[in-house]
PDB file of N, CA and C in Angstrom:
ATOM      1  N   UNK J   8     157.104 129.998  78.060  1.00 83.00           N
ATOM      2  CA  UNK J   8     158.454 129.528  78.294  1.00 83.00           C
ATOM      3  C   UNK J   8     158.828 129.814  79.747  1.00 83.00           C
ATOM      4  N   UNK J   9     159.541 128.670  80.340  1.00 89.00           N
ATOM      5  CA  UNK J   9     159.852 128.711  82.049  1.00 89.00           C
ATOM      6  C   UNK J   9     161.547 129.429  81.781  1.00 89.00           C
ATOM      7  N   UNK J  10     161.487 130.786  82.580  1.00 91.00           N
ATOM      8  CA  UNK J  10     163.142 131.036  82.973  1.00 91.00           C
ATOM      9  C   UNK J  10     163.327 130.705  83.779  1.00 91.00           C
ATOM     10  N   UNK J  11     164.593 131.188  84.460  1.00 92.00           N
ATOM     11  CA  UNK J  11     165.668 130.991  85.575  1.00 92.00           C
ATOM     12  C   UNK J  11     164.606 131.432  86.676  1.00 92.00           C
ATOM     13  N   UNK J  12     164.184 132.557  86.797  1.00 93.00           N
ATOM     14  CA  UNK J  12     163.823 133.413  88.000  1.00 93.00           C
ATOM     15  C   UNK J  12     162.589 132.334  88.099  1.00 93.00           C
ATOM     16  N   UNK J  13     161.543 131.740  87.477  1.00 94.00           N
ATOM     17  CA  UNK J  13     160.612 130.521  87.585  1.00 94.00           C
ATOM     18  C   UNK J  13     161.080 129.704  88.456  1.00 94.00           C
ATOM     19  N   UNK J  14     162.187 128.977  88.219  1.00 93.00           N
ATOM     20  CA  UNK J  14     162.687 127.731  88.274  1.00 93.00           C
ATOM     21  C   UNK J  14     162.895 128.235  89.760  1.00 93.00           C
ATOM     22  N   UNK J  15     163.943 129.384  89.451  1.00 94.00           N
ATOM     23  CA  UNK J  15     164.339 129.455  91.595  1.00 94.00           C
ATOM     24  C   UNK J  15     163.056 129.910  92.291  1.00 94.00           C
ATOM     25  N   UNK J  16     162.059 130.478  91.807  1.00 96.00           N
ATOM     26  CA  UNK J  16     160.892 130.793  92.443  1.00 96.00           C
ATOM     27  C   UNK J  16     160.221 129.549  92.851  1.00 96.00           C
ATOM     28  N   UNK J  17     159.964 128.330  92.268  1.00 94.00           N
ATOM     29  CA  UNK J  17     159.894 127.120  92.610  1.00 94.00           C
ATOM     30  C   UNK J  17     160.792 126.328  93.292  1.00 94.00           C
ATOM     31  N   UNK J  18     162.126 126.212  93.078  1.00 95.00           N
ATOM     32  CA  UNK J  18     162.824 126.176  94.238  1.00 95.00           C
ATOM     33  C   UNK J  18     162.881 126.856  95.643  1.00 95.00           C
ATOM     34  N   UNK J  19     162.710 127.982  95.594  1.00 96.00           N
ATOM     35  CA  UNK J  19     162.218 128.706  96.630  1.00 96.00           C
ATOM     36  C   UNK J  19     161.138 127.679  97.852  1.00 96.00           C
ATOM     37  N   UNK J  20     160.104 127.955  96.906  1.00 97.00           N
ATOM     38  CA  UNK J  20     158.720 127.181  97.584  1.00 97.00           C
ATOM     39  C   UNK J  20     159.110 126.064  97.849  1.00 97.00           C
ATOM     40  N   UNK J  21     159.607 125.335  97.608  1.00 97.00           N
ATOM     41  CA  UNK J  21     159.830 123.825  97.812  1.00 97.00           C
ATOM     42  C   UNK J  21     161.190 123.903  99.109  1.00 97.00           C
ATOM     43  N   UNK J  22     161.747 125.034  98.838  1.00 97.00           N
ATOM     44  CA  UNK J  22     162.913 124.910  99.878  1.00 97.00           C
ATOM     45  C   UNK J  22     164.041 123.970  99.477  1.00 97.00           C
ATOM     46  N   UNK J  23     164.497 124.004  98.247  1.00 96.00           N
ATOM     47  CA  UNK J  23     165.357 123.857  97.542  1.00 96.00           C
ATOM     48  C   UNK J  23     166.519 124.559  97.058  1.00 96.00           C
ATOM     49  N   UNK J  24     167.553 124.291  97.437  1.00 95.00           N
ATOM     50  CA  UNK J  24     169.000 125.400  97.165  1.00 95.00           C
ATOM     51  C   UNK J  24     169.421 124.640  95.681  1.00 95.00           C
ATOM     52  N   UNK J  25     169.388 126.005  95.123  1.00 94.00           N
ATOM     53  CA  UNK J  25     169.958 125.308  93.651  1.00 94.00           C
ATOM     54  C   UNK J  25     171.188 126.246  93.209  1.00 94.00           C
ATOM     55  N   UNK J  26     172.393 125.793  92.844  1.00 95.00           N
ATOM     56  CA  UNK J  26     173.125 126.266  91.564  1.00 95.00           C
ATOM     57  C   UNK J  26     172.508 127.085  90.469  1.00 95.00           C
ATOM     58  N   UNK J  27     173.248 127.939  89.883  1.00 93.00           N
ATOM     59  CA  UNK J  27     173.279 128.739  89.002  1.00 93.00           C
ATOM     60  C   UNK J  27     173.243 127.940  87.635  1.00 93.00           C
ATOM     61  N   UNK J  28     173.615 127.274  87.657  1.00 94.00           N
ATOM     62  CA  UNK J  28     174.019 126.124  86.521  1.00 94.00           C
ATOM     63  C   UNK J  28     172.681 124.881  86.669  1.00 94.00           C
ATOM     64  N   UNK J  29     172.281 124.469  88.202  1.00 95.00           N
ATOM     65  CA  UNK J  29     171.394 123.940  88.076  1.00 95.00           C
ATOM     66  C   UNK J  29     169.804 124.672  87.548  1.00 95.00           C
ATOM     67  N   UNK J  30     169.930 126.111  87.754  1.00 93.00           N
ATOM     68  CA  UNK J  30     168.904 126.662  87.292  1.00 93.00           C
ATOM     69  C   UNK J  30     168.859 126.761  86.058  1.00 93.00           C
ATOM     70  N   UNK J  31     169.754 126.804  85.562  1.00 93.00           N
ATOM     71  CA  UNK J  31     169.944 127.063  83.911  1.00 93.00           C
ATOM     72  C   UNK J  31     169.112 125.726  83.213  1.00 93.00           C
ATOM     73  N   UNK J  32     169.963 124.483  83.645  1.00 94.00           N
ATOM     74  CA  UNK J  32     169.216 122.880  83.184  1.00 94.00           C
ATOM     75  C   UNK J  32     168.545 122.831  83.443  1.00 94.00           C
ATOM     76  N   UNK J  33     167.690 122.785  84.927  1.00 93.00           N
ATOM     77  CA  UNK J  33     166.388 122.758  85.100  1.00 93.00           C
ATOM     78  C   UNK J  33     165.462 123.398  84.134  1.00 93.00           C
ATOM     79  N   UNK J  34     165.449 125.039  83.869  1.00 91.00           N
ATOM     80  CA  UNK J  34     164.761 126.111  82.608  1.00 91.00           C
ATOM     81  C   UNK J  34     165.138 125.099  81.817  1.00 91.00           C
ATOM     82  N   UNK J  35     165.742 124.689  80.710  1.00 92.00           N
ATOM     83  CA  UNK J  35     166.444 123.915  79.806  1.00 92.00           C
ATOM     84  C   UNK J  35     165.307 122.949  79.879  1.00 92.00           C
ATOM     85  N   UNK J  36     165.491 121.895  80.416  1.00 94.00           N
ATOM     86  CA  UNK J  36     164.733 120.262  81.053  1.00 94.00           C
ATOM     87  C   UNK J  36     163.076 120.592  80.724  1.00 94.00           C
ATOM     88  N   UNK J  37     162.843 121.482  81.194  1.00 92.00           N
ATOM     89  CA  UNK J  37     161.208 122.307  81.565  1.00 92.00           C
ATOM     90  C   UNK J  37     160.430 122.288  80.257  1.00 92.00           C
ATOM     91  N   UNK J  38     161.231 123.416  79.946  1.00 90.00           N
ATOM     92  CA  UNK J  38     160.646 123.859  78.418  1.00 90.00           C
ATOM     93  C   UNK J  38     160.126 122.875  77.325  1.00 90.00           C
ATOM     94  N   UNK J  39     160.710 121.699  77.297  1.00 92.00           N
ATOM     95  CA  UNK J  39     160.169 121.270  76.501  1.00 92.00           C
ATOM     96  C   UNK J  39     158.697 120.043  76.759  1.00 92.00           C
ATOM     97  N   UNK J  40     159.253 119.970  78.163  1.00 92.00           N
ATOM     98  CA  UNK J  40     157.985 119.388  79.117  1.00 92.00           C
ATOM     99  C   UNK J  40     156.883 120.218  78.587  1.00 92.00           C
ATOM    100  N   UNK J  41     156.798 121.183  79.167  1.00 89.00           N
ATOM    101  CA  UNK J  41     155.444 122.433  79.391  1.00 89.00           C
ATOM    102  C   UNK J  41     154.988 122.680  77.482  1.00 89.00           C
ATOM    103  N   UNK J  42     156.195 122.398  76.718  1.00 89.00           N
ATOM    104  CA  UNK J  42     155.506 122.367  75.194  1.00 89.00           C
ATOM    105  C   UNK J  42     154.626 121.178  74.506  1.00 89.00           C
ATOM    106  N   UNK J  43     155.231 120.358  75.411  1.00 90.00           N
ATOM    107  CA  UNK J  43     154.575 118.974  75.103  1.00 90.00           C
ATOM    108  C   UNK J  43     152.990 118.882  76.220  1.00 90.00           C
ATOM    109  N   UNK J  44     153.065 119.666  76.877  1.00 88.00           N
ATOM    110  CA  UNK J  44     151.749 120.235  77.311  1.00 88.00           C
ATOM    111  C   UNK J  44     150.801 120.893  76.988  1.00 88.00           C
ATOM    112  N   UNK J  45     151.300 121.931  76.133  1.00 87.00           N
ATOM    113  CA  UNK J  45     150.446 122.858  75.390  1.00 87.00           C
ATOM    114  C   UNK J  45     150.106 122.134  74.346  1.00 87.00           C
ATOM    115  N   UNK J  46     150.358 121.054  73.652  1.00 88.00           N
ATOM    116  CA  UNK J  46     150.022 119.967  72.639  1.00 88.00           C
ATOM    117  C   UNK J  46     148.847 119.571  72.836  1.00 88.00           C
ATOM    118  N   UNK J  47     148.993 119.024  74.444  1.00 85.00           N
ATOM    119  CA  UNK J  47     147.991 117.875  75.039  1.00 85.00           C
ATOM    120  C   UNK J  47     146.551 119.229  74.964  1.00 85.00           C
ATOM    121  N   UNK J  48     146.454 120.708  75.075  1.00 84.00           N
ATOM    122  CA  UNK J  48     145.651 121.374  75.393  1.00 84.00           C
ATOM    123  C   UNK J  48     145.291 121.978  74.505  1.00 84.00           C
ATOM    124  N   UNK J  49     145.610 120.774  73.068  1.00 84.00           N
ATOM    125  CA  UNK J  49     145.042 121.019  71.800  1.00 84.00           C
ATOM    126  C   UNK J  49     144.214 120.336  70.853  1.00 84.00           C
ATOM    127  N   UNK J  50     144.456 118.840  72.089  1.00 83.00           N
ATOM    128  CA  UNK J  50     143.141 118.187  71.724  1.00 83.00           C
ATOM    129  C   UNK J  50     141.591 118.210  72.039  1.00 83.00           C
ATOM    130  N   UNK J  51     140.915 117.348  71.046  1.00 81.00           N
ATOM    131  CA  UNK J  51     139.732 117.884  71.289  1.00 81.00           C
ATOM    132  C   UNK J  51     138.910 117.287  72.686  1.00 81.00           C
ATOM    133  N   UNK J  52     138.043 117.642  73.161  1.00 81.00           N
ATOM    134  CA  UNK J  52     137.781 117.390  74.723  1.00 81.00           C
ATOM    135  C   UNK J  52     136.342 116.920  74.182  1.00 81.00           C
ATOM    136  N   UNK J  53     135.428 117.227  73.571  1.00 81.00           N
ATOM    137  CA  UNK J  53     134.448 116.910  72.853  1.00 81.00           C
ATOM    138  C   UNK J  53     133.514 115.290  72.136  1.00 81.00           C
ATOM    139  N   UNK J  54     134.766 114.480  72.489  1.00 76.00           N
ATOM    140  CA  UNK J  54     134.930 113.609  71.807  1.00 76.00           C
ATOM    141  C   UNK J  54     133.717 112.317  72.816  1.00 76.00           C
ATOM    142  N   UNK J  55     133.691 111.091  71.644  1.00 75.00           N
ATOM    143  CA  UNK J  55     132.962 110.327  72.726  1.00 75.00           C
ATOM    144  C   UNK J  55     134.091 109.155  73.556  1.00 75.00           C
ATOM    145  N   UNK J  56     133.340 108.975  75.004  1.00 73.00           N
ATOM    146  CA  UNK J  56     134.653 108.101  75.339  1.00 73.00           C
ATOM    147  C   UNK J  56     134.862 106.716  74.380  1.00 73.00           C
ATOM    148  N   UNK J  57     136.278 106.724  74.160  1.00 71.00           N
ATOM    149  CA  UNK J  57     137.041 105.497  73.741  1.00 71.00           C
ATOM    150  C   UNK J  57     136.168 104.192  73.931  1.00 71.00           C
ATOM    151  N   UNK J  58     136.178 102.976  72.854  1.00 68.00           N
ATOM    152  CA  UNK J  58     135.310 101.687  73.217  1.00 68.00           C
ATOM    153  C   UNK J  58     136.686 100.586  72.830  1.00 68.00           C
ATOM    154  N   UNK J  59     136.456  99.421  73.560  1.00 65.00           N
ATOM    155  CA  UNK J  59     137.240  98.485  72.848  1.00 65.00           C
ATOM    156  C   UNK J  59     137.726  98.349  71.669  1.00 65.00           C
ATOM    157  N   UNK J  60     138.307  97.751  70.951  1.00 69.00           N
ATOM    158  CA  UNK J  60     137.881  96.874  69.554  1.00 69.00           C
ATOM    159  C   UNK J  60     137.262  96.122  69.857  1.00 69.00           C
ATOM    160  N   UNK J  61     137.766  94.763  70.723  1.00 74.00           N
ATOM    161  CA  UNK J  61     137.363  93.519  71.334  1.00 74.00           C
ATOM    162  C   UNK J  61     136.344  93.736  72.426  1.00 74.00           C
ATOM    163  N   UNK J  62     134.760  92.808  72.054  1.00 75.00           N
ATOM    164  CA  UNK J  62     134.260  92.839  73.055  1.00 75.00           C
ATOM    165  C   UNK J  62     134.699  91.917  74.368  1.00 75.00           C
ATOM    166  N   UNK J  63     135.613  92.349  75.108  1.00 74.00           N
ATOM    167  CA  UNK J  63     136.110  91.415  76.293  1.00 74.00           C
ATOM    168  C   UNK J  63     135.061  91.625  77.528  1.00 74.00           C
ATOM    169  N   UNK J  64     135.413  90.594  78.755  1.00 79.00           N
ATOM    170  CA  UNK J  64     134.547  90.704  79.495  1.00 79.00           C
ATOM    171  C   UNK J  64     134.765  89.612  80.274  1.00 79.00           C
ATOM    172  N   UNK J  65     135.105  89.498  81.672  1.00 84.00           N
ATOM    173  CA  UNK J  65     135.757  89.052  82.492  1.00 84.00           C
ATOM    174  C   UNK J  65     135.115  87.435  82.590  1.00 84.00           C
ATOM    175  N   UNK J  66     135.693  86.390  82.223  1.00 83.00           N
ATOM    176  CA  UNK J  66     135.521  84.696  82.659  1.00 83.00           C
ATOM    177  C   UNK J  66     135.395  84.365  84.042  1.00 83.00           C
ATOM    178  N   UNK J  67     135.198  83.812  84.244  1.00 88.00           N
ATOM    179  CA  UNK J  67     135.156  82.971  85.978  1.00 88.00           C
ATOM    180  C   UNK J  67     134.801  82.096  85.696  1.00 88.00           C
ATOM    181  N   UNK J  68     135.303  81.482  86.479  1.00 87.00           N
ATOM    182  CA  UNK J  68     135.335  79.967  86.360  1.00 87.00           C
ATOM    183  C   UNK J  68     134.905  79.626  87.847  1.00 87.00           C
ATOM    184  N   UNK J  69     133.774  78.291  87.517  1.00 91.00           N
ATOM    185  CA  UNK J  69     132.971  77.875  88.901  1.00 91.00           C
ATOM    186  C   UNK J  69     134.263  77.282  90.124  1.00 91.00           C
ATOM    187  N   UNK J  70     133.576  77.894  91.134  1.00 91.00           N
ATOM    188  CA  UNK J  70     134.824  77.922  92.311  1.00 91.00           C
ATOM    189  C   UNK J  70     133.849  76.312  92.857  1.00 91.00           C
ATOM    190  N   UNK J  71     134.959  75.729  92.366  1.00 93.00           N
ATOM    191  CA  UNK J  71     134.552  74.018  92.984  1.00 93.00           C
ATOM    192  C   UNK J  71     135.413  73.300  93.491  1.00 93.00           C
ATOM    193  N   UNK J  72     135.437  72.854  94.853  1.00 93.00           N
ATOM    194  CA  UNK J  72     135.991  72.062  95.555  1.00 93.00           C
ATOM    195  C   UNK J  72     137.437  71.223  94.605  1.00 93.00           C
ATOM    196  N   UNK J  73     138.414  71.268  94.803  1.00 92.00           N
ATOM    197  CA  UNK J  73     139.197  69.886  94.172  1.00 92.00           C
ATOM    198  C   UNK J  73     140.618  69.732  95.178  1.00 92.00           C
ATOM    199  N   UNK J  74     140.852  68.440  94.643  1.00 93.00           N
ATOM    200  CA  UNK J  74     141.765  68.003  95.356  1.00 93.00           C
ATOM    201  C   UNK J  74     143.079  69.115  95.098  1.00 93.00           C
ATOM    202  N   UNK J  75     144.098  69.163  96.684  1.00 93.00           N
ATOM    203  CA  UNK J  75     144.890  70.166  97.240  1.00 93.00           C
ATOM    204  C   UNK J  75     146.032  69.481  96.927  1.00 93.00           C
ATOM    205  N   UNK J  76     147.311  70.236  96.745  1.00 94.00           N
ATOM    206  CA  UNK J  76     148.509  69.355  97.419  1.00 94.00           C
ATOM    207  C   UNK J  76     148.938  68.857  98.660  1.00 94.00           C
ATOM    208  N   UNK J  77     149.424  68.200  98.382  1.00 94.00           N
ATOM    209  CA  UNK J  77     150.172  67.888 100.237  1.00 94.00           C
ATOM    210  C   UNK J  77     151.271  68.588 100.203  1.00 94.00           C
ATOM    211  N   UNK J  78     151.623  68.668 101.634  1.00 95.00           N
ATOM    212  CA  UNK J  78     152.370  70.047 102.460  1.00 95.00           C
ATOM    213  C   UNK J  78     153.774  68.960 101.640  1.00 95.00           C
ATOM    214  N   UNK J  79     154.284  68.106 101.130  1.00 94.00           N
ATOM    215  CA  UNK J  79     155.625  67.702 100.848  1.00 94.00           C
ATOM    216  C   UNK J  79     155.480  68.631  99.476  1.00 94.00           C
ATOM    217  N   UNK J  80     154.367  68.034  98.799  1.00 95.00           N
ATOM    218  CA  UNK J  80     154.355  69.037  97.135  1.00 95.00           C
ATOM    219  C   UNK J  80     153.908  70.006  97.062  1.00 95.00           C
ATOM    220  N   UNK J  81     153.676  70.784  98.033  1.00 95.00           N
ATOM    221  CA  UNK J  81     153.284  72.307  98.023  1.00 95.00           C
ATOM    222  C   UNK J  81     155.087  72.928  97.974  1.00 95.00           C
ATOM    223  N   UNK J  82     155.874  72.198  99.066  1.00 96.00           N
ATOM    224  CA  UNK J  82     157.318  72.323  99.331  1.00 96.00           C
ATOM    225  C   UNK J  82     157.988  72.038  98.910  1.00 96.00           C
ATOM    226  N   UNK J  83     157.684  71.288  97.647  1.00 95.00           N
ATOM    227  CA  UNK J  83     158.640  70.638  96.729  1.00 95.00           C
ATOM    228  C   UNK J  83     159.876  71.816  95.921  1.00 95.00           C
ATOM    229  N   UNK J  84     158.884  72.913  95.551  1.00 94.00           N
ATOM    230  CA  UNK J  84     159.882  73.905  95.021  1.00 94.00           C
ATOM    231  C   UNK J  84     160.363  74.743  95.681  1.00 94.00           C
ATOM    232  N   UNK J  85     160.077  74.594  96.710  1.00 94.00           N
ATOM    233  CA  UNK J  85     160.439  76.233  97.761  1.00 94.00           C
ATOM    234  C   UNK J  85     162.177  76.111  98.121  1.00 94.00           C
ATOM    235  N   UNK J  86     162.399  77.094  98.066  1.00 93.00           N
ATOM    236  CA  UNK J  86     163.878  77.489  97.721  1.00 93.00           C
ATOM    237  C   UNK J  86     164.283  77.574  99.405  1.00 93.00           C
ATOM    238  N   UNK J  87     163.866  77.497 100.330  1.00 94.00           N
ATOM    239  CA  UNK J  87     164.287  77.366 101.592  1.00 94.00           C
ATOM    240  C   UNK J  87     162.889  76.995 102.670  1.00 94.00           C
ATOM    241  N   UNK J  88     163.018  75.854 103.464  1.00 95.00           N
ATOM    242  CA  UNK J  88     162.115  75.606 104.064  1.00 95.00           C
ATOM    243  C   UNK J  88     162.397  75.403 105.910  1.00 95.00           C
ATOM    244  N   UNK J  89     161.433  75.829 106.813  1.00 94.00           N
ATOM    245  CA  UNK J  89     161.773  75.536 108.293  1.00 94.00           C
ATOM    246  C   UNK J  89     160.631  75.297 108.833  1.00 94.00           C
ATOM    247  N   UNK J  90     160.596  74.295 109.478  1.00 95.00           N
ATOM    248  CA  UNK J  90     159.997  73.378 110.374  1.00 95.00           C
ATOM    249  C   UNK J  90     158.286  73.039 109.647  1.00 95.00           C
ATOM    250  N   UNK J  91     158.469  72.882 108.440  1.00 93.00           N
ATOM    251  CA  UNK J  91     157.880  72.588 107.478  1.00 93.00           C
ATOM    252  C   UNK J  91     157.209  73.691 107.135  1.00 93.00           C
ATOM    253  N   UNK J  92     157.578  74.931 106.776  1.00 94.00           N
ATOM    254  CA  UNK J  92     156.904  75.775 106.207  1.00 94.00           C
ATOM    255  C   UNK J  92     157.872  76.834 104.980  1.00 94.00           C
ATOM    256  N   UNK J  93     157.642  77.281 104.335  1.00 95.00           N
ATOM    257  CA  UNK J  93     157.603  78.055 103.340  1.00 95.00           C
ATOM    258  C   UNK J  93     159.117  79.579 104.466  1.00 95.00           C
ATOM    259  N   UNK J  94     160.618  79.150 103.979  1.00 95.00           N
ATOM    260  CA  UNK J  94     161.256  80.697 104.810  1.00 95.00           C
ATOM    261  C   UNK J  94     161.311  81.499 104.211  1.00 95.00           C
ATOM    262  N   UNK J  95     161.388  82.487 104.411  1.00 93.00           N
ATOM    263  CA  UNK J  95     161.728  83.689 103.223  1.00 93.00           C
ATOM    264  C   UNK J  95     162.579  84.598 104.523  1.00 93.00           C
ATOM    265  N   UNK J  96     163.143  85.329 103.769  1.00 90.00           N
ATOM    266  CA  UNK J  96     164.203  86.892 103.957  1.00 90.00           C
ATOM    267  C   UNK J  96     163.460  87.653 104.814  1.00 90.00           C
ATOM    268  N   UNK J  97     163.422  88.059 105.948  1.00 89.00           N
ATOM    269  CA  UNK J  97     162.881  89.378 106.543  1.00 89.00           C
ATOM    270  C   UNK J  97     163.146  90.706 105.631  1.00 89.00           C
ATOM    271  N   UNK J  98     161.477  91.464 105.658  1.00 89.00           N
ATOM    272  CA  UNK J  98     162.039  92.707 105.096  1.00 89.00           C
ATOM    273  C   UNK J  98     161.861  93.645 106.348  1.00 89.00           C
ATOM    274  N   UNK J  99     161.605  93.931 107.312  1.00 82.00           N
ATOM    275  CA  UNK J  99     161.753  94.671 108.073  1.00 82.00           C
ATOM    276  C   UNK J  99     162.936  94.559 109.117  1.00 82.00           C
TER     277      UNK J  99
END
């Protein structure tokens, strides 16, 4: 079980100022994390790895030449266009 003095000891390290109250929720929040951990470190490790059900297995399809759109029906749906190309929003 994680207490208070944990929680600010990790706050500490991290360089984190916490409340008295935030230490309390944090311990609170934790505990049941770190139990749901000790769960996971109760399964068996032994095991063989996992297989499908389904034997799947990746398609491709022959990369063959075909006819393209033209630059009007490539642009047909584009939601804003300039000086015949494709505008979009700056993200930087």
């Amino acid at each position: 079980m994680i207490t208070t003095s944990d929680i600010e000891h990790i706050s500490w390290l991290a360089h984190v100022r916490l409340t008295d109250s935030e230490l309390e929720e944090y311990s609170e929040k934790m505990n049941p994390i770190l139990e749901y951990f000790s769960t996971l470190d109760e399964v068996e490790e032994d095991v063989d790895a996992a297989h499908h059900v389904l034997d799947l297995y990746n398609v491709w399809r022959d990369d063959v030449p075909s006819e393209m759109l033209s630059q009007k029906e490539a642009l047909s749906n584009a939601k804003e266009i300039k000086d015949g190309h494709f505008k979009a929003a700056r993200i930087l």
